[in-house]
Amino acid sequence: MMDSGAPVITIDGPSGAGKGTVAQMAAARLGWHLLDSGSLYRLTALAAMRQGIAFDDEAGLARVALNLNVSFKPTNADEPARVLLKGEDVTAELRTEGCGNNASRIAALQPVRDALLQRQRDFQQLPGLVADGRDMGTVVFPNAGAKVFLTASAEVRAERRYRQLKDAGVSVNIGDVLEEIRARDDRDMNRSAAPLKPAEDAQVIDSSGLSIEEVLDRVMVAAGQA
Ligand code: C5P
């Protein structure tokens, strides 16, 4: 594998553990690039739906993944980049529960994962990269200098997600949120293609009782960047 020699910090873990926020803050603090790999799976699911590709058409889905016309438009350091599909801002649509669930379904297919591999590796650019996902440390950047596996109990993750949705004006039942989180965890951990698990050399951080700043500090220590 050719790489640019740029340092990489990988942050993997289940949905709702706070990876996205922490990865974004770490990248901003270091002035490094950020890869939100989940957005590529979400984009593939969205583009496939729009093109009428069935979720059991593996070759068709892999083609969609390979040909994704995506660009990331940076905002200010405190906000996630806007995601453009063929120039159209689809950021809000990508964050919906439906899109996340569809992403988790197509992410179980090896041809889809293979099709997205090089696109993810291309993000390894100087001065460095913070990569957020499920298999960043195990599959995409196995040689990363620092690997973190960020986790939290399903109950804590459901509570956080519930509050986020409520703040966004979406009315949901916390029991349903918990059930969906458990179903997604189960699918991500028990699939045969790149199952969610800590890399052998990853440092596991449980964010359950921690503030986001405390998590960020621990990630920086784990990465030797404190
Ligand atoms: O992280 P996010 O919730 O945006 O990811 C959506 C889905 O994409 C996850 O539930 C997971 O199934 C899949 N995914 C993956 N590998 C990654 C990132 C995301 O399988 N590196």
mmCIF file of C-alpha atoms and ligand atoms in Angstrom:
data_model
loop_
_atom_site.group_PDB
_atom_site.id
_atom_site.type_symbol
_atom_site.label_atom_id
_atom_site.label_comp_id
_atom_site.label_asym_id
_atom_site.label_seq_id
_atom_site.Cartn_x
_atom_site.Cartn_y
_atom_site.Cartn_z
ATOM 1 C CA MET A 1 0.000 0.000 0.000
ATOM 2 C CA MET A 2 1.356 3.439 -0.937
ATOM 3 C CA ASP A 3 0.774 6.079 1.644
ATOM 4 C CA SER A 4 1.784 9.695 1.970
ATOM 5 C CA GLY A 5 3.604 9.077 5.257
ATOM 6 C CA ALA A 6 1.234 11.452 7.004
ATOM 7 C CA PRO A 7 0.421 10.420 10.606
ATOM 8 C CA VAL A 8 -3.005 8.928 11.256
ATOM 9 C CA ILE A 9 -5.151 8.733 14.408
ATOM 10 C CA THR A 10 -8.045 6.281 14.073
ATOM 11 C CA ILE A 11 -11.176 6.565 16.207
ATOM 12 C CA ASP A 12 -13.512 3.585 15.918
ATOM 13 C CA GLY A 13 -16.517 2.536 17.947
ATOM 14 C CA PRO A 14 -20.292 2.058 17.959
ATOM 15 C CA SER A 15 -22.780 4.753 16.995
ATOM 16 C CA GLY A 16 -23.442 7.345 19.668
ATOM 17 C CA ALA A 17 -20.149 6.950 21.543
ATOM 18 C CA GLY A 18 -19.191 10.508 20.559
ATOM 19 C CA LYS A 19 -16.644 9.604 17.870
ATOM 20 C CA GLY A 20 -17.820 12.155 15.340
ATOM 21 C CA THR A 21 -17.620 15.124 17.698
ATOM 22 C CA VAL A 22 -14.320 14.047 19.211
ATOM 23 C CA ALA A 23 -12.736 13.301 15.812
ATOM 24 C CA GLN A 24 -13.780 16.699 14.543
ATOM 25 C CA MET A 25 -12.431 18.479 17.630
ATOM 26 C CA ALA A 26 -9.160 16.538 17.510
ATOM 27 C CA ALA A 27 -8.672 17.349 13.818
ATOM 28 C CA ALA A 28 -9.408 21.032 14.454
ATOM 29 C CA ARG A 29 -7.010 21.166 17.393
ATOM 30 C CA LEU A 30 -4.197 19.535 15.438
ATOM 31 C CA GLY A 31 -4.970 21.252 12.123
ATOM 32 C CA TRP A 32 -5.231 17.823 10.485
ATOM 33 C CA HIS A 33 -7.614 16.439 7.875
ATOM 34 C CA LEU A 34 -10.749 14.595 8.941
ATOM 35 C CA LEU A 35 -12.312 11.479 7.441
ATOM 36 C CA ASP A 36 -15.917 10.808 8.498
ATOM 37 C CA SER A 37 -16.080 7.374 6.877
ATOM 38 C CA GLY A 38 -19.688 6.780 7.970
ATOM 39 C CA SER A 39 -20.743 9.603 5.657
ATOM 40 C CA LEU A 40 -19.438 7.599 2.680
ATOM 41 C CA TYR A 41 -21.647 4.624 3.621
ATOM 42 C CA ARG A 42 -24.572 6.987 4.202
ATOM 43 C CA LEU A 43 -23.938 8.673 0.833
ATOM 44 C CA THR A 44 -23.790 5.326 -0.937
ATOM 45 C CA ALA A 45 -27.152 4.359 0.604
ATOM 46 C CA LEU A 46 -28.686 7.701 -0.365
ATOM 47 C CA ALA A 47 -27.320 7.655 -3.930
ATOM 48 C CA ALA A 48 -28.489 4.045 -4.381
ATOM 49 C CA MET A 49 -32.011 4.940 -3.242
ATOM 50 C CA ARG A 50 -32.112 7.876 -5.633
ATOM 51 C CA GLN A 51 -30.919 5.706 -8.508
ATOM 52 C CA GLY A 52 -33.403 2.964 -7.663
ATOM 53 C CA ILE A 53 -30.713 0.359 -6.942
ATOM 54 C CA ALA A 54 -32.058 -2.471 -4.757
ATOM 55 C CA PHE A 55 -30.315 -3.133 -1.450
ATOM 56 C CA ASP A 56 -29.638 -6.740 -2.449
ATOM 57 C CA ASP A 57 -27.951 -5.774 -5.739
ATOM 58 C CA GLU A 58 -24.357 -6.051 -4.524
ATOM 59 C CA ALA A 59 -22.699 -5.266 -7.844
ATOM 60 C CA GLY A 60 -24.999 -2.296 -8.429
ATOM 61 C CA LEU A 61 -24.327 -0.924 -4.931
ATOM 62 C CA ALA A 62 -20.571 -1.372 -5.344
ATOM 63 C CA ARG A 63 -20.780 0.576 -8.610
ATOM 64 C CA VAL A 64 -22.624 3.390 -6.852
ATOM 65 C CA ALA A 65 -19.954 3.422 -4.098
ATOM 66 C CA LEU A 66 -17.092 3.481 -6.601
ATOM 67 C CA ASN A 67 -18.603 6.301 -8.648
ATOM 68 C CA LEU A 68 -19.833 8.531 -5.807
ATOM 69 C CA ASN A 69 -19.549 12.143 -6.847
ATOM 70 C CA VAL A 70 -18.920 13.636 -3.426
ATOM 71 C CA SER A 71 -17.220 16.711 -2.068
ATOM 72 C CA PHE A 72 -16.827 18.007 1.467
ATOM 73 C CA LYS A 73 -17.230 21.733 1.997
ATOM 74 C CA PRO A 74 -15.450 22.905 5.150
ATOM 75 C CA THR A 75 -17.326 25.285 7.436
ATOM 76 C CA ASN A 76 -15.769 26.878 10.496
ATOM 77 C CA ALA A 77 -13.812 24.672 12.900
ATOM 78 C CA ASP A 78 -16.760 24.122 15.265
ATOM 79 C CA GLU A 79 -19.118 22.704 12.679
ATOM 80 C CA PRO A 80 -18.951 19.560 10.597
ATOM 81 C CA ALA A 81 -18.199 20.001 6.895
ATOM 82 C CA ARG A 82 -21.209 20.140 4.561
ATOM 83 C CA VAL A 83 -21.479 17.074 2.353
ATOM 84 C CA LEU A 84 -22.279 17.568 -1.307
ATOM 85 C CA LEU A 85 -23.541 14.805 -3.597
ATOM 86 C CA LYS A 86 -23.170 15.885 -7.236
ATOM 87 C CA GLY A 87 -22.946 19.430 -5.914
ATOM 88 C CA GLU A 88 -26.198 19.207 -3.912
ATOM 89 C CA ASP A 89 -25.972 19.760 -0.137
ATOM 90 C CA VAL A 90 -27.344 16.538 1.385
ATOM 91 C CA THR A 91 -25.938 16.998 4.911
ATOM 92 C CA ALA A 92 -29.331 17.028 6.667
ATOM 93 C CA GLU A 93 -30.656 14.017 4.755
ATOM 94 C CA LEU A 94 -27.524 12.020 5.590
ATOM 95 C CA ARG A 95 -28.022 12.458 9.335
ATOM 96 C CA THR A 96 -31.517 10.914 9.446
ATOM 97 C CA GLU A 97 -32.097 7.610 11.270
ATOM 98 C CA GLY A 98 -33.375 6.056 8.048
ATOM 99 C CA CYS A 99 -30.194 6.886 6.193
ATOM 100 C CA GLY A 100 -28.069 5.543 9.070
ATOM 101 C CA ASN A 101 -29.965 2.281 9.078
ATOM 102 C CA ASN A 102 -29.694 1.898 5.309
ATOM 103 C CA ALA A 103 -25.977 2.676 5.532
ATOM 104 C CA SER A 104 -25.548 -0.056 8.121
ATOM 105 C CA ARG A 105 -27.310 -2.540 5.807
ATOM 106 C CA ILE A 106 -25.194 -1.865 2.741
ATOM 107 C CA ALA A 107 -22.021 -1.599 4.889
ATOM 108 C CA ALA A 108 -22.367 -5.322 5.576
ATOM 109 C CA LEU A 109 -21.590 -6.062 1.900
ATOM 110 C CA GLN A 110 -17.921 -6.734 1.138
ATOM 111 C CA PRO A 111 -18.059 -5.391 -2.481
ATOM 112 C CA VAL A 112 -19.350 -2.053 -1.141
ATOM 113 C CA ARG A 113 -16.551 -1.909 1.442
ATOM 114 C CA ASP A 114 -13.938 -2.764 -1.197
ATOM 115 C CA ALA A 115 -15.276 -0.040 -3.475
ATOM 116 C CA LEU A 116 -14.830 2.597 -0.746
ATOM 117 C CA LEU A 117 -11.392 1.486 0.464
ATOM 118 C CA GLN A 118 -9.089 3.529 -1.764
ATOM 119 C CA ARG A 119 -11.264 6.629 -1.509
ATOM 120 C CA GLN A 120 -10.798 6.484 2.275
ATOM 121 C CA ARG A 121 -7.047 5.886 2.071
ATOM 122 C CA ASP A 122 -6.685 8.927 -0.186
ATOM 123 C CA PHE A 123 -7.540 11.095 2.847
ATOM 124 C CA GLN A 124 -4.138 10.279 4.385
ATOM 125 C CA GLN A 125 -2.472 13.590 3.582
ATOM 126 C CA LEU A 126 0.021 15.823 5.373
ATOM 127 C CA PRO A 127 0.094 17.211 7.974
ATOM 128 C CA GLY A 128 -2.042 14.324 9.294
ATOM 129 C CA LEU A 129 -5.441 12.627 9.415
ATOM 130 C CA VAL A 130 -8.021 11.853 12.074
ATOM 131 C CA ALA A 131 -10.211 9.011 10.754
ATOM 132 C CA ASP A 132 -13.567 8.185 12.341
ATOM 133 C CA GLY A 133 -15.503 4.955 11.711
ATOM 134 C CA ARG A 134 -15.840 1.280 12.527
ATOM 135 C CA ASP A 135 -12.825 -0.307 10.803
ATOM 136 C CA MET A 136 -10.341 2.570 10.544
ATOM 137 C CA GLY A 137 -7.770 0.879 12.809
ATOM 138 C CA THR A 138 -8.473 -2.696 11.745
ATOM 139 C CA VAL A 139 -8.814 -2.493 7.941
ATOM 140 C CA VAL A 140 -8.387 0.928 6.358
ATOM 141 C CA PHE A 141 -5.340 2.248 8.274
ATOM 142 C CA PRO A 142 -3.822 -0.808 9.981
ATOM 143 C CA ASN A 143 -0.477 1.023 10.294
ATOM 144 C CA ALA A 144 -1.922 4.098 12.026
ATOM 145 C CA GLY A 145 0.355 5.454 14.750
ATOM 146 C CA ALA A 146 -2.481 5.856 17.245
ATOM 147 C CA LYS A 147 -5.703 3.899 17.498
ATOM 148 C CA VAL A 148 -8.609 4.617 19.811
ATOM 149 C CA PHE A 149 -11.748 2.538 20.320
ATOM 150 C CA LEU A 150 -14.382 4.797 21.815
ATOM 151 C CA THR A 151 -17.322 3.115 23.435
ATOM 152 C CA ALA A 152 -20.166 3.801 25.890
ATOM 153 C CA SER A 153 -23.034 1.743 27.251
ATOM 154 C CA ALA A 154 -26.042 1.356 24.950
ATOM 155 C CA GLU A 155 -28.197 3.166 27.534
ATOM 156 C CA VAL A 156 -25.911 6.203 27.649
ATOM 157 C CA ARG A 157 -25.707 6.313 23.844
ATOM 158 C CA ALA A 158 -29.497 6.055 23.548
ATOM 159 C CA GLU A 159 -29.934 8.863 26.068
ATOM 160 C CA ARG A 160 -27.546 11.131 24.108
ATOM 161 C CA ARG A 161 -29.234 10.347 20.818
ATOM 162 C CA TYR A 162 -32.669 10.895 22.365
ATOM 163 C CA ARG A 163 -31.626 14.333 23.611
ATOM 164 C CA GLN A 164 -30.147 15.253 20.212
ATOM 165 C CA LEU A 165 -33.369 14.277 18.430
ATOM 166 C CA LYS A 166 -35.500 16.087 20.984
ATOM 167 C CA ASP A 167 -33.392 19.243 20.609
ATOM 168 C CA ALA A 168 -33.868 18.964 16.848
ATOM 169 C CA GLY A 169 -37.634 18.906 17.399
ATOM 170 C CA VAL A 170 -38.091 15.210 16.528
ATOM 171 C CA SER A 171 -40.467 13.427 18.892
ATOM 172 C CA VAL A 172 -39.274 9.921 19.693
ATOM 173 C CA ASN A 173 -39.619 7.307 22.397
ATOM 174 C CA ILE A 174 -36.396 6.531 24.281
ATOM 175 C CA GLY A 175 -37.204 2.806 24.281
ATOM 176 C CA ASP A 176 -37.347 2.851 20.467
ATOM 177 C CA VAL A 177 -34.037 4.718 20.263
ATOM 178 C CA LEU A 178 -32.395 2.142 22.541
ATOM 179 C CA GLU A 179 -33.796 -0.712 20.491
ATOM 180 C CA GLU A 180 -32.500 0.803 17.251
ATOM 181 C CA ILE A 181 -29.050 1.350 18.740
ATOM 182 C CA ARG A 182 -28.930 -2.261 19.881
ATOM 183 C CA ALA A 183 -30.043 -3.511 16.456
ATOM 184 C CA ARG A 184 -27.398 -1.390 14.702
ATOM 185 C CA ASP A 185 -24.661 -2.543 17.141
ATOM 186 C CA ASP A 186 -25.681 -6.120 16.590
ATOM 187 C CA ARG A 187 -25.498 -5.746 12.803
ATOM 188 C CA ASP A 188 -22.164 -3.870 12.893
ATOM 189 C CA MET A 189 -20.503 -6.297 15.340
ATOM 190 C CA ASN A 190 -21.750 -9.564 13.934
ATOM 191 C CA ARG A 191 -21.274 -9.058 10.199
ATOM 192 C CA SER A 192 -18.526 -11.068 8.527
ATOM 193 C CA ALA A 193 -17.152 -8.095 6.526
ATOM 194 C CA ALA A 194 -15.010 -5.865 8.769
ATOM 195 C CA PRO A 195 -17.018 -6.374 11.973
ATOM 196 C CA LEU A 196 -16.887 -3.621 14.567
ATOM 197 C CA LYS A 197 -14.201 -4.528 17.114
ATOM 198 C CA PRO A 198 -11.182 -2.810 18.657
ATOM 199 C CA ALA A 199 -7.890 -3.257 16.806
ATOM 200 C CA GLU A 200 -5.456 -5.313 18.872
ATOM 201 C CA ASP A 201 -3.291 -2.244 19.406
ATOM 202 C CA ALA A 202 -6.184 0.159 20.092
ATOM 203 C CA GLN A 203 -6.661 1.966 23.379
ATOM 204 C CA VAL A 204 -10.231 1.528 24.574
ATOM 205 C CA ILE A 205 -11.880 4.597 26.091
ATOM 206 C CA ASP A 206 -15.325 4.347 27.689
ATOM 207 C CA SER A 207 -17.023 7.729 27.355
ATOM 208 C CA SER A 208 -20.074 6.829 29.511
ATOM 209 C CA GLY A 209 -19.245 9.042 32.490
ATOM 210 C CA LEU A 210 -17.083 11.598 30.663
ATOM 211 C CA SER A 211 -17.683 15.021 29.155
ATOM 212 C CA ILE A 212 -16.681 15.559 25.539
ATOM 213 C CA GLU A 213 -13.652 17.636 26.670
ATOM 214 C CA GLU A 214 -12.520 14.814 28.954
ATOM 215 C CA VAL A 215 -12.816 12.346 26.089
ATOM 216 C CA LEU A 216 -10.862 14.681 23.804
ATOM 217 C CA ASP A 217 -8.080 15.001 26.407
ATOM 218 C CA ARG A 218 -7.818 11.215 26.683
ATOM 219 C CA VAL A 219 -7.739 10.789 22.921
ATOM 220 C CA MET A 220 -4.913 13.353 22.705
ATOM 221 C CA VAL A 221 -2.970 11.519 25.407
ATOM 222 C CA ALA A 222 -3.552 8.174 23.669
ATOM 223 C CA ALA A 223 -2.310 9.735 20.419
ATOM 224 C CA GLY A 224 0.785 11.194 22.073
ATOM 225 C CA GLN A 225 -0.452 14.671 21.142
ATOM 226 C CA ALA A 226 -1.357 16.028 24.596
HETATM 227 O O1 C5P B 1 -20.811 6.479 11.757
HETATM 228 P P1 C5P B 1 -22.144 6.496 11.083
HETATM 229 O O2 C5P B 1 -23.310 6.311 12.010
HETATM 230 O O3 C5P B 1 -22.314 7.673 10.186
HETATM 231 O O4 C5P B 1 -22.127 5.215 10.115
HETATM 232 C C1 C5P B 1 -23.294 4.732 9.510
HETATM 233 C C2 C5P B 1 -23.150 3.218 9.291
HETATM 234 O O5 C5P B 1 -22.111 2.986 8.335
HETATM 235 C C3 C5P B 1 -22.733 2.431 10.536
HETATM 236 O O6 C5P B 1 -23.830 1.949 11.293
HETATM 237 C C4 C5P B 1 -21.928 1.279 9.972
HETATM 238 O O7 C5P B 1 -22.764 0.196 9.639
HETATM 239 C C5 C5P B 1 -21.371 1.818 8.667
HETATM 240 N N1 C5P B 1 -19.947 2.136 8.753
HETATM 241 C C6 C5P B 1 -19.060 1.102 8.554
HETATM 242 N N2 C5P B 1 -17.720 1.353 8.544
HETATM 243 C C7 C5P B 1 -17.259 2.590 8.783
HETATM 244 C C8 C5P B 1 -18.151 3.659 9.030
HETATM 245 C C9 C5P B 1 -19.501 3.392 9.026
HETATM 246 O O8 C5P B 1 -19.460 -0.037 8.362
HETATM 247 N N3 C5P B 1 -15.949 2.796 8.764
#
